[in-house]
Coordinates of C-alpha atoms in Angstrom, one line a residue:
M194 CA 0.0 0.0 0.0
A195 CA 2.9 2.3 0.8
N196 CA 4.3 1.7 -2.6
L197 CA 1.0 2.5 -4.2
A198 CA 0.8 5.8 -2.4
T199 CA 4.3 6.6 -3.4
D200 CA 3.6 5.9 -7.0
A201 CA 0.4 7.9 -6.9
A202 CA 2.3 10.9 -5.5
K203 CA 4.9 10.5 -8.3
N204 CA 2.2 10.6 -10.9
M205 CA 0.9 13.9 -9.4
T206 CA 4.4 15.5 -9.1
Y207 CA 5.9 18.0 -11.5
D208 CA 8.9 20.3 -11.6
A209 CA 6.6 23.4 -11.8
I210 CA 2.9 24.2 -11.6
V211 CA 1.3 27.2 -13.3
I212 CA -2.1 28.3 -12.1
G213 CA -3.9 29.9 -15.1
S214 CA -3.4 29.9 -18.8
G215 CA -4.1 33.5 -19.8
I216 CA -1.5 36.0 -21.0
S217 CA 0.9 35.6 -18.1
G218 CA 0.2 32.0 -17.4
G219 CA 0.8 31.1 -21.1
W220 CA 4.2 32.8 -20.9
A221 CA 5.0 31.0 -17.6
A222 CA 4.2 27.7 -19.3
K223 CA 6.3 28.6 -22.4
E224 CA 9.3 29.6 -20.4
L225 CA 9.3 26.9 -17.8
T226 CA 8.8 24.1 -20.4
G227 CA 11.5 25.7 -22.6
H228 CA 13.9 25.4 -19.8
G229 CA 13.1 21.6 -19.6
L230 CA 10.9 21.7 -16.6
K231 CA 8.0 19.2 -16.5
T232 CA 5.1 21.7 -16.0
L233 CA 1.5 21.3 -15.1
V234 CA -0.8 24.1 -16.3
L235 CA -4.0 24.3 -14.3
E236 CA -7.0 26.1 -15.9
R237 CA -10.4 26.3 -14.1
G238 CA -12.3 26.6 -17.4
R239 CA -12.7 24.3 -20.4
D240 CA -10.1 23.6 -23.0
V241 CA -10.1 25.9 -26.1
K242 CA -7.8 24.8 -28.9
H243 CA -6.6 27.3 -31.5
I244 CA -8.8 27.4 -34.6
K245 CA -10.8 24.3 -33.6
D246 CA -12.6 25.9 -30.8
Y247 CA -13.4 29.3 -32.4
P248 CA -17.0 28.4 -33.5
T249 CA -18.0 31.9 -34.7
T250 CA -14.7 33.2 -36.2
N251 CA -15.9 32.8 -39.8
L252 CA -19.6 33.5 -39.5
N253 CA -21.1 36.4 -41.4
P254 CA -23.6 38.7 -39.6
W255 CA -26.6 37.0 -41.3
E256 CA -25.5 33.6 -40.0
F257 CA -26.1 34.5 -36.4
P258 CA -29.7 33.7 -35.2
H259 CA -29.9 37.3 -33.8
R260 CA -27.5 39.0 -36.2
G261 CA -24.9 39.2 -33.5
K262 CA -27.1 40.8 -30.9
L263 CA -27.7 39.5 -27.3
T264 CA -31.2 38.2 -26.7
Y265 CA -33.3 39.9 -24.1
E266 CA -33.1 36.8 -21.9
V267 CA -29.3 36.7 -22.0
A268 CA -29.0 40.5 -21.3
Q269 CA -31.5 40.3 -18.4
A270 CA -29.7 37.3 -16.9
N271 CA -26.3 39.0 -17.2
P272 CA -26.5 42.6 -16.2
I273 CA -22.8 42.8 -15.4
I274 CA -21.1 41.0 -18.3
S275 CA -23.5 42.6 -20.7
K276 CA -21.8 45.9 -20.1
C277 CA -18.6 44.7 -21.7
Y278 CA -18.1 46.0 -25.2
A279 CA -16.8 42.6 -26.4
F280 CA -19.7 40.5 -25.2
Y281 CA -22.2 39.7 -27.9
E282 CA -23.7 36.8 -29.7
G283 CA -20.4 35.9 -31.4
T284 CA -18.4 35.8 -28.1
E285 CA -20.9 34.7 -25.4
H286 CA -19.0 31.4 -25.1
F287 CA -15.8 33.0 -24.0
F288 CA -17.1 35.1 -21.1
V289 CA -18.1 34.1 -17.6
K290 CA -21.8 34.6 -17.1
D291 CA -23.0 36.4 -14.0
A292 CA -24.4 33.3 -12.3
E293 CA -21.4 31.1 -13.0
H294 CA -19.0 32.5 -10.4
P295 CA -20.8 34.8 -8.1
Y296 CA -18.9 37.4 -5.9
V297 CA -19.9 39.9 -3.2
Q298 CA -20.0 43.5 -4.2
E299 CA -19.4 45.6 -1.1
K300 CA -19.2 48.4 -3.6
P301 CA -20.3 48.2 -7.2
F302 CA -17.7 46.4 -9.3
D303 CA -18.1 44.9 -12.8
W304 CA -15.8 41.8 -12.8
I305 CA -15.2 40.7 -16.4
R306 CA -13.7 37.2 -16.7
G307 CA -12.9 34.5 -19.2
Y308 CA -12.6 31.0 -17.9
Q309 CA -11.1 28.8 -20.5
V310 CA -7.6 27.8 -21.8
G311 CA -6.2 31.2 -23.0
G312 CA -8.3 33.2 -20.5
K313 CA -9.0 36.7 -21.6
S314 CA -6.1 36.6 -24.1
L315 CA -8.7 35.5 -26.6
M316 CA -10.8 38.7 -26.1
W317 CA -8.4 41.4 -25.1
A318 CA -8.0 44.8 -26.8
R319 CA -4.3 44.0 -27.8
Q320 CA -2.8 47.3 -26.8
T321 CA 0.8 46.9 -25.8
Q322 CA 2.8 49.9 -24.5
R323 CA 6.0 49.7 -22.5
W324 CA 6.2 51.4 -19.1
S325 CA 9.0 54.0 -18.5
D326 CA 10.9 55.2 -15.5
F327 CA 8.2 57.9 -15.1
D328 CA 6.0 55.0 -14.2
F329 CA 8.4 52.9 -12.1
E330 CA 9.7 55.9 -10.2
G331 CA 6.4 57.6 -9.9
P332 CA 5.4 56.1 -6.5
A333 CA 8.7 57.0 -4.8
R334 CA 8.6 60.5 -6.3
D335 CA 4.9 61.3 -5.5
G336 CA 4.7 59.2 -2.3
F337 CA 1.3 57.8 -3.1
V338 CA 2.3 54.1 -2.6
V339 CA 5.5 52.1 -1.9
D340 CA 8.4 52.2 -4.2
W341 CA 8.7 49.7 -7.1
P342 CA 11.7 47.4 -6.5
I343 CA 12.6 47.6 -10.2
R344 CA 13.2 50.2 -12.8
Y345 CA 12.9 50.3 -16.5
K346 CA 16.4 49.1 -17.2
D347 CA 15.6 45.9 -15.3
I348 CA 12.7 45.0 -17.5
A349 CA 13.7 46.6 -20.8
P350 CA 15.5 43.4 -22.1
W351 CA 12.4 41.3 -21.3
Y352 CA 10.1 43.7 -23.1
S353 CA 12.2 43.1 -26.2
Y354 CA 12.2 39.4 -25.6
V355 CA 8.4 39.1 -25.4
E356 CA 7.7 41.7 -28.1
K357 CA 9.8 39.7 -30.7
F358 CA 7.9 36.5 -30.0
A359 CA 4.4 38.0 -29.6
G360 CA 4.6 40.4 -32.6
I361 CA 3.9 44.0 -31.8
S362 CA 3.2 46.7 -34.4
G363 CA 4.1 50.4 -33.9
N364 CA 6.3 53.3 -34.7
K365 CA 9.6 54.4 -33.2
D366 CA 8.3 57.6 -31.7
G367 CA 11.3 58.5 -29.5
L368 CA 9.3 59.5 -26.4
P369 CA 11.0 59.1 -23.0
N370 CA 7.6 58.6 -21.4
L371 CA 6.7 55.7 -23.8
P372 CA 9.8 53.8 -24.7
D373 CA 10.1 52.3 -28.2
G374 CA 10.1 48.6 -28.6
E375 CA 10.8 45.8 -31.1
F376 CA 8.2 46.8 -33.6
L377 CA 6.6 45.4 -36.7
P378 CA 5.4 47.9 -39.3
P379 CA 2.7 50.2 -37.8
H380 CA -0.9 50.6 -38.8
E381 CA -1.7 53.8 -40.6
M382 CA -3.6 56.9 -39.4
N383 CA -6.3 58.3 -41.6
D384 CA -6.2 61.8 -42.9
V385 CA -8.1 63.5 -40.1
E386 CA -6.0 61.6 -37.5
K387 CA -2.9 62.9 -39.2
Y388 CA -4.4 66.4 -39.3
F389 CA -5.0 66.3 -35.5
Q390 CA -1.5 65.0 -35.0
A391 CA -0.1 67.9 -36.9
K392 CA -2.2 70.5 -35.2
V393 CA -1.4 69.2 -31.7
G394 CA 2.3 69.0 -32.6
S395 CA 2.3 72.6 -33.8
K396 CA 1.0 74.0 -30.5
Y397 CA 2.3 71.7 -27.8
N398 CA 5.8 70.5 -27.2
D399 CA 4.8 67.8 -24.7
R400 CA 1.7 66.3 -26.3
H401 CA 1.9 63.7 -29.0
I402 CA -0.5 61.8 -31.2
I403 CA 1.0 58.5 -32.2
M404 CA -0.2 55.3 -33.8
G405 CA -1.2 52.8 -31.2
R406 CA 1.1 49.9 -30.5
A407 CA -0.8 46.6 -30.8
A408 CA -0.2 42.9 -30.6
H409 CA -0.9 42.3 -34.3
I410 CA 1.4 40.7 -36.9
T411 CA 1.6 43.3 -39.7
K412 CA 4.6 41.6 -41.3
P413 CA 5.3 38.0 -40.1
Q414 CA 8.9 37.2 -39.0
P415 CA 10.3 33.7 -39.0
I416 CA 9.5 33.3 -35.3
H417 CA 5.8 34.0 -36.1
L418 CA 5.7 31.6 -39.0
E419 CA 7.4 29.0 -36.8
Q420 CA 4.5 29.4 -34.4
G421 CA 2.1 28.7 -37.3
R422 CA 0.8 32.3 -37.2
A423 CA 0.1 34.5 -40.2
Q424 CA -0.4 38.2 -41.0
C425 CA -3.3 40.0 -39.4
Q426 CA -6.2 40.2 -41.9
H427 CA -7.8 43.3 -40.4
R428 CA -11.1 41.5 -39.9
T429 CA -11.7 43.4 -36.6
I430 CA -13.6 40.5 -35.0
C431 CA -10.6 39.5 -32.9
E432 CA -12.5 38.7 -29.8
R433 CA -14.1 35.6 -31.5
G434 CA -10.6 34.0 -31.8
C435 CA -8.4 34.5 -34.8
P436 CA -7.8 31.4 -37.1
F437 CA -4.8 33.2 -38.6
G438 CA -3.1 33.8 -35.3
G439 CA -2.8 37.4 -36.5
Y440 CA -3.0 38.8 -33.0
F441 CA -1.3 37.4 -29.9
S442 CA -3.1 35.0 -27.7
S443 CA -2.0 32.1 -25.4
N444 CA -4.0 29.8 -27.6
S445 CA -2.2 30.7 -30.9
S446 CA 1.2 31.2 -29.5
T447 CA 2.6 30.4 -26.0
I448 CA 0.4 27.3 -25.1
P449 CA 1.1 25.4 -28.4
W450 CA 4.7 26.4 -28.1
A451 CA 4.9 24.9 -24.6
A452 CA 3.1 21.8 -25.7
R453 CA 5.6 21.3 -28.5
T454 CA 8.4 20.8 -26.0
G455 CA 6.7 17.7 -24.6
N456 CA 7.1 19.1 -21.1
M457 CA 3.7 20.5 -20.6
T458 CA 0.7 18.8 -19.1
L459 CA -2.4 20.9 -19.5
R460 CA -5.3 20.2 -17.2
P461 CA -8.5 22.3 -17.9
D462 CA -11.6 22.1 -15.7
S463 CA -9.4 22.3 -12.7
V464 CA -10.6 24.9 -10.1
V465 CA -7.7 25.8 -7.8
H466 CA -8.7 25.7 -4.2
S467 CA -5.5 26.6 -2.5
I468 CA -1.7 26.2 -2.4
I469 CA -0.3 23.6 0.0
Y470 CA 2.3 24.9 2.5
D471 CA 4.6 22.4 4.3
E472 CA 5.4 23.7 7.8
E473 CA 8.5 21.6 8.2
K474 CA 10.0 22.3 4.8
G475 CA 9.1 26.0 5.1
K476 CA 7.8 26.1 1.5
A477 CA 4.9 25.4 -0.8
T478 CA 4.7 21.8 -2.0
G479 CA 1.7 21.8 -4.3
V480 CA -1.8 22.9 -5.2
R481 CA -5.2 21.6 -4.2
V482 CA -7.6 21.4 -7.1
V483 CA -11.4 20.7 -7.4
D484 CA -12.4 19.0 -10.5
A485 CA -15.0 21.2 -12.2
H486 CA -17.2 18.3 -13.2
T487 CA -16.9 15.7 -10.5
K488 CA -16.1 18.1 -7.6
E489 CA -13.4 15.7 -6.5
M490 CA -10.6 17.3 -4.5
M491 CA -7.1 16.3 -5.5
E492 CA -3.5 17.5 -5.0
F493 CA -0.6 18.1 -7.3
Y494 CA 3.0 18.7 -6.3
A495 CA 5.9 20.7 -7.6
R496 CA 9.1 22.5 -6.6
I497 CA 7.9 25.9 -7.8
I498 CA 4.5 27.4 -8.4
F499 CA 3.5 30.3 -10.6
V500 CA 0.2 32.0 -9.7
N501 CA -1.3 33.5 -12.8
A502 CA -5.0 33.2 -12.2
A503 CA -5.7 36.9 -13.1
A504 CA -5.4 39.6 -10.5
L505 CA -8.5 39.1 -8.4
N506 CA -8.6 35.3 -8.6
T507 CA -4.9 35.2 -7.7
N508 CA -5.7 37.2 -4.6
L509 CA -8.5 34.7 -3.9
V510 CA -6.3 31.7 -4.2
L511 CA -3.6 33.1 -1.9
L512 CA -6.1 34.3 0.7
N513 CA -7.7 30.8 0.7
S514 CA -4.2 29.2 1.1
T515 CA -4.1 29.2 4.9
S516 CA -2.0 27.2 7.4
N517 CA -0.6 27.5 10.9
R518 CA 2.3 29.5 9.5
F519 CA 0.0 31.7 7.3
P520 CA -3.4 31.9 9.0
N521 CA -4.4 34.9 6.9
G522 CA -3.2 33.7 3.5
L523 CA 0.0 32.4 2.0
G524 CA 2.9 34.9 2.4
N525 CA 0.7 37.4 4.2
D526 CA 3.0 38.3 7.0
S527 CA 2.4 42.0 6.3
G528 CA -1.4 41.7 6.5
L529 CA -1.6 43.5 3.1
L530 CA -2.7 40.6 0.9
G531 CA -5.8 41.7 -1.0
K532 CA -5.2 45.4 -0.3
Y533 CA -4.1 48.3 -2.4
V534 CA -6.0 47.1 -5.4
A535 CA -6.2 49.6 -8.3
F536 CA -7.5 49.9 -11.8
H537 CA -7.8 52.2 -14.8
N538 CA -10.3 55.0 -14.9
Y539 CA -12.2 54.7 -18.3
R540 CA -15.2 56.9 -17.4
A541 CA -14.4 60.0 -19.5
H542 CA -15.2 60.3 -23.2
I543 CA -15.2 63.3 -25.6
S544 CA -16.6 63.6 -29.2
A545 CA -16.8 66.2 -31.9
E546 CA -17.3 66.8 -35.6
H547 CA -14.9 68.0 -38.2
D548 CA -16.0 70.0 -41.2
G549 CA -12.9 69.5 -43.4
H550 CA -11.3 66.7 -45.4
L551 CA -14.5 65.9 -47.3
D552 CA -12.5 64.9 -50.3
T553 CA -11.1 61.9 -48.4
T554 CA -12.5 59.0 -46.5
T555 CA -11.3 55.6 -45.1
D556 CA -11.3 52.2 -46.8
G557 CA -11.3 48.9 -45.1
R558 CA -10.9 48.2 -41.5
R559 CA -8.1 48.6 -38.9
P560 CA -7.7 46.7 -35.6
N561 CA -6.0 49.6 -33.9
S562 CA -6.2 53.4 -33.4
P563 CA -4.0 56.4 -32.4
Y564 CA -2.9 56.9 -28.9
I565 CA -2.0 60.0 -26.8
P566 CA 0.6 59.1 -24.2
R567 CA 0.4 60.7 -20.7
F568 CA 1.5 64.3 -20.6
R569 CA 0.4 65.5 -17.2
N570 CA 2.7 65.6 -14.1
L571 CA 5.6 63.9 -15.9
H572 CA 8.5 66.2 -14.9
T573 CA 6.8 68.3 -12.3
Q574 CA 3.6 68.2 -10.2
E575 CA 1.6 70.6 -12.2
T576 CA -2.0 69.8 -11.3
D577 CA -4.1 69.3 -8.1
F578 CA -4.2 65.5 -8.7
L579 CA -1.5 62.9 -8.6
R580 CA -0.2 61.0 -11.7
G581 CA -2.0 61.3 -15.0
Y582 CA -3.8 59.8 -17.9
A583 CA -3.3 58.6 -21.5
A584 CA -6.0 58.7 -24.1
G585 CA -7.2 56.9 -27.2
F586 CA -8.2 58.9 -30.3
S587 CA -9.9 58.1 -33.6
A588 CA -11.6 59.7 -36.5
Y589 CA -14.1 58.2 -38.9
R590 CA -16.3 59.3 -41.8
S591 CA -20.0 58.8 -41.1
S592 CA -22.3 57.3 -43.8
G593 CA -25.9 56.5 -44.2
S594 CA -28.5 55.2 -46.6
K595 CA -32.0 56.5 -47.4
S596 CA -34.6 53.9 -46.5
D597 CA -37.5 55.5 -48.4
G598 CA -38.6 54.3 -51.8
M599 CA -39.4 50.9 -53.1
G600 CA -37.9 48.2 -55.3
T601 CA -34.9 49.1 -57.4
S602 CA -34.5 52.6 -55.9
L603 CA -34.6 51.3 -52.3
K604 CA -32.0 48.6 -53.2
D605 CA -29.7 51.2 -54.9
S606 CA -29.9 53.5 -51.8
L607 CA -29.1 50.7 -49.4
L608 CA -26.2 49.4 -51.6
N609 CA -24.7 52.9 -52.1
P610 CA -24.7 54.8 -48.8
S611 CA -23.9 58.5 -49.0
L612 CA -21.0 59.9 -47.0
G613 CA -21.5 62.3 -44.2
G614 CA -19.0 64.4 -42.2
W615 CA -16.1 63.3 -40.1
R616 CA -16.5 62.5 -36.4
V617 CA -13.7 62.3 -33.9
G618 CA -13.6 60.9 -30.4
S619 CA -11.3 60.1 -27.5
H620 CA -11.5 58.2 -24.2
M621 CA -9.4 58.6 -21.1
M622 CA -7.2 55.9 -19.5
G623 CA -6.5 57.3 -16.1
E624 CA -4.1 56.0 -13.4
T625 CA -5.9 55.3 -10.1
I626 CA -4.1 55.5 -6.8
P627 CA -3.7 52.3 -4.9
K628 CA -5.3 52.6 -1.5
E629 CA -5.6 50.3 1.5
T630 CA -9.4 51.0 1.4
N631 CA -9.6 49.4 -2.0
Y632 CA -9.4 45.7 -1.3
V633 CA -10.7 42.2 -1.9
A634 CA -11.3 39.7 0.9
L635 CA -12.9 36.3 1.4
S636 CA -16.5 36.2 2.3
K637 CA -17.1 34.8 5.7
T638 CA -20.5 33.5 4.8
Q639 CA -20.9 32.8 1.1
K640 CA -19.2 30.0 -0.9
D641 CA -19.2 29.1 -4.6
D642 CA -20.2 25.8 -6.1
F643 CA -16.8 24.3 -5.3
G644 CA -16.9 25.1 -1.6
I645 CA -14.5 28.0 -2.0
P646 CA -15.3 31.3 -0.3
Q647 CA -16.6 33.9 -2.7
L648 CA -14.5 37.0 -3.2
S649 CA -15.8 40.2 -1.6
V650 CA -14.8 43.3 -3.5
S651 CA -14.6 46.8 -2.1
I652 CA -13.1 49.1 -4.7
D653 CA -14.2 52.7 -5.6
Y654 CA -13.1 55.9 -7.2
D655 CA -11.8 58.8 -5.1
D656 CA -11.4 62.6 -5.4
N657 CA -8.2 62.2 -7.3
D658 CA -10.1 60.4 -10.1
E659 CA -12.7 63.1 -10.2
K660 CA -10.1 65.8 -10.6
M661 CA -8.4 63.8 -13.3
I662 CA -11.6 63.5 -15.3
K663 CA -12.2 67.2 -15.0
D664 CA -8.7 68.0 -16.3
Y665 CA -9.0 65.5 -19.2
F666 CA -12.2 67.2 -20.3
E667 CA -10.5 70.6 -20.1
Q668 CA -7.3 69.6 -21.9
M669 CA -9.0 67.6 -24.6
T670 CA -11.6 70.3 -25.2
E671 CA -8.8 72.8 -25.6
M672 CA -7.0 70.5 -28.1
F673 CA -10.2 69.8 -30.1
T674 CA -11.0 73.5 -30.2
Y675 CA -7.5 74.4 -31.5
A676 CA -8.0 71.8 -34.2
G677 CA -11.2 73.4 -35.3
F678 CA -13.5 70.6 -34.3
K679 CA -17.1 71.5 -33.7
N680 CA -20.0 70.4 -31.5
I681 CA -17.6 69.2 -28.8
Q682 CA -19.4 67.0 -26.3
T683 CA -18.1 65.4 -23.1
N684 CA -19.5 62.4 -21.3
D685 CA -18.8 60.8 -18.0
S686 CA -20.2 57.2 -18.1
K687 CA -20.1 56.9 -14.3
Q688 CA -19.3 53.2 -14.9
A689 CA -18.3 51.1 -11.9
P690 CA -14.7 50.1 -11.5
G691 CA -13.9 46.8 -13.2
L692 CA -15.3 47.5 -16.7
D693 CA -11.9 48.8 -17.7
I694 CA -10.7 45.1 -17.2
H695 CA -7.4 46.3 -15.9
E696 CA -7.6 45.5 -12.2
M697 CA -4.2 45.3 -10.5
G698 CA -2.6 44.8 -7.1
G699 CA -3.4 43.0 -3.9
V700 CA -0.1 41.1 -4.0
R701 CA 2.2 44.0 -4.8
M702 CA 5.9 44.0 -5.4
G703 CA 8.2 46.0 -3.1
K704 CA 11.5 46.3 -1.4
D705 CA 10.3 45.7 2.2
P706 CA 8.5 42.6 3.3
K707 CA 6.6 44.7 5.9
T708 CA 4.9 46.8 3.1
S709 CA 4.8 44.3 0.2
L710 CA 4.2 40.7 -0.6
L711 CA 6.7 40.1 -3.5
N712 CA 10.3 41.0 -4.1
E713 CA 11.9 42.3 -7.3
W714 CA 11.7 38.9 -8.9
N715 CA 7.9 38.5 -8.3
Q716 CA 8.8 36.0 -5.5
L717 CA 6.8 35.9 -2.3
H718 CA 9.0 37.3 0.4
A719 CA 7.8 34.7 2.9
C720 CA 7.5 31.7 0.6
K721 CA 10.4 31.6 -1.9
N722 CA 9.1 29.0 -4.3
V723 CA 5.9 30.8 -5.1
F724 CA 5.8 33.5 -7.8
V725 CA 3.1 35.9 -8.9
T726 CA 3.4 37.6 -12.3
D727 CA -0.1 38.6 -13.3
G728 CA -1.9 41.8 -12.5
A729 CA -2.0 41.0 -8.8
C730 CA 1.8 41.8 -8.6
M731 CA 1.5 45.4 -9.7
T732 CA 2.6 48.1 -7.2
S733 CA 0.9 50.9 -9.2
T734 CA -1.0 51.0 -12.5
S735 CA 0.6 53.5 -14.7
T736 CA -1.6 54.8 -17.6
Q737 CA -0.5 52.2 -20.1
N738 CA -2.3 49.0 -20.9
P739 CA -0.7 46.4 -18.6
S740 CA -0.6 43.1 -20.5
L741 CA 2.8 43.6 -22.1
T742 CA 4.3 44.3 -18.7
Y743 CA 2.8 41.1 -17.3
M744 CA 4.4 39.1 -20.1
A745 CA 7.8 40.7 -19.6
L746 CA 7.7 40.2 -15.8
T747 CA 6.7 36.6 -16.2
A748 CA 9.6 35.8 -18.6
R749 CA 12.0 37.6 -16.3
A750 CA 10.7 35.8 -13.2
V751 CA 10.9 32.3 -14.8
D752 CA 14.5 33.0 -15.8
Y753 CA 15.4 33.9 -12.2
A754 CA 13.4 30.9 -10.8
V755 CA 15.2 28.4 -13.0
K756 CA 18.6 29.8 -12.1
E757 CA 17.7 29.6 -8.4
M758 CA 16.5 26.1 -8.7
K759 CA 19.8 25.1 -10.3
K760 CA 21.6 26.7 -7.3
Q761 CA 19.3 24.7 -5.0
N762 CA 18.1 27.9 -3.5
I763 CA 14.4 27.1 -4.0

């Protein structure tokens, strides 16, 4: 019997375990297996294989029963997820429905999730900007949160490393606040976007309109062809899954690459309950998992564990990983686990009309748009709010068809829409300030279907966010006015936190174990063989989209972990 038990344990033992298969988990799997480690990848959702499991990717609008729209019943049953721009009839199968994983909203929070192999990397917006030292040094300079334990120079080589593999399009813009990367050819601005770029450049020295940097293959390189990926076709239905692999996702890139090594075991339908901590060994030894179908509890073992369940679920897993040594959650000596959660403020929008350029229009589609890097409070504190905001910008030519008439005349009108004027618009991406009062915790009374405590969320805006919105409206109105745009209208959506889908923090990096959970290598201060490299690790949020930074931090952390394993330090 003892031998049987030993054999069973061997069959459940790996060199490494990765919790989650999204953007950061996929990279952890790729890097660990590439170093020769037998790696178990645990995913709570179902398996989704590239191409095979994209059921709507080639459907035309008229092939959907409801022409792509949500039914009344689906919308009514899902008041939270229905707010997400990417949730519609063609993507319903990739999103977590409201009833499937309930959580407690102490304050309104729209938690957008994708539980399947690949996670939200299938549906993300694919914007990929590097951080700069303005971002990594910001907390220390402004004093709004603990200092980052790294600087741009520490992560810059890893940005390059992941950019080359993922495929990032963009321009070399030469901006210190938005470092250049390893770019494929950029997408092109249309004439009105170029016009606005020139007008802003003629008036402001510190404000720039650049082409967005996006995870789209505009010119395949050998490394992309080796992955089996092809050039982006500009279909702009990316969130359905791309059969060409034209944009980066775990499903088209890192997960198949890891599988190719023969070192990966992928186990979908595996809901992680907690991480096992061995009191005598003083380290984590494995992971407890609940089978999503049978509800059977089982254990898997490994020398190192990467937690990449997405920010809030990573907090949940660690909070639920209790022991005599860590009664309040794994690694939680500081008592800060689950606290200082932050997000991006996407509430503010501005639109206008442009009378000129009626001799030009746009042709085709583009899966990207221009970007306005942060320009407030970079070199000096110039406003009454901390940090700043970036912004998106785009212009398009409106068109319409007359629906009166009958027969041939009606058909001709519908097939030949007439062009209207140009419309322009922008949305804000504001940095929020991590606060102890913005936190997640385990519910003391409510559990999910797997017997795991539900997550209780208490996250809100503050006065700094309101001041930032006001400044964005003022500055963008000034810029639009200078460009000659008319009928300028501002809008505050008042949306709850979460709909930005950029939640970060709760397991933040830092120099001091008393004020942080992770060190400069994304390693738990108090449990050296556990690493966190998804959004939970972030000390502050910057204004840039965060996914590229997760990828770079993950590759960097795996490199360190493997070296430490070889030294027998973990």
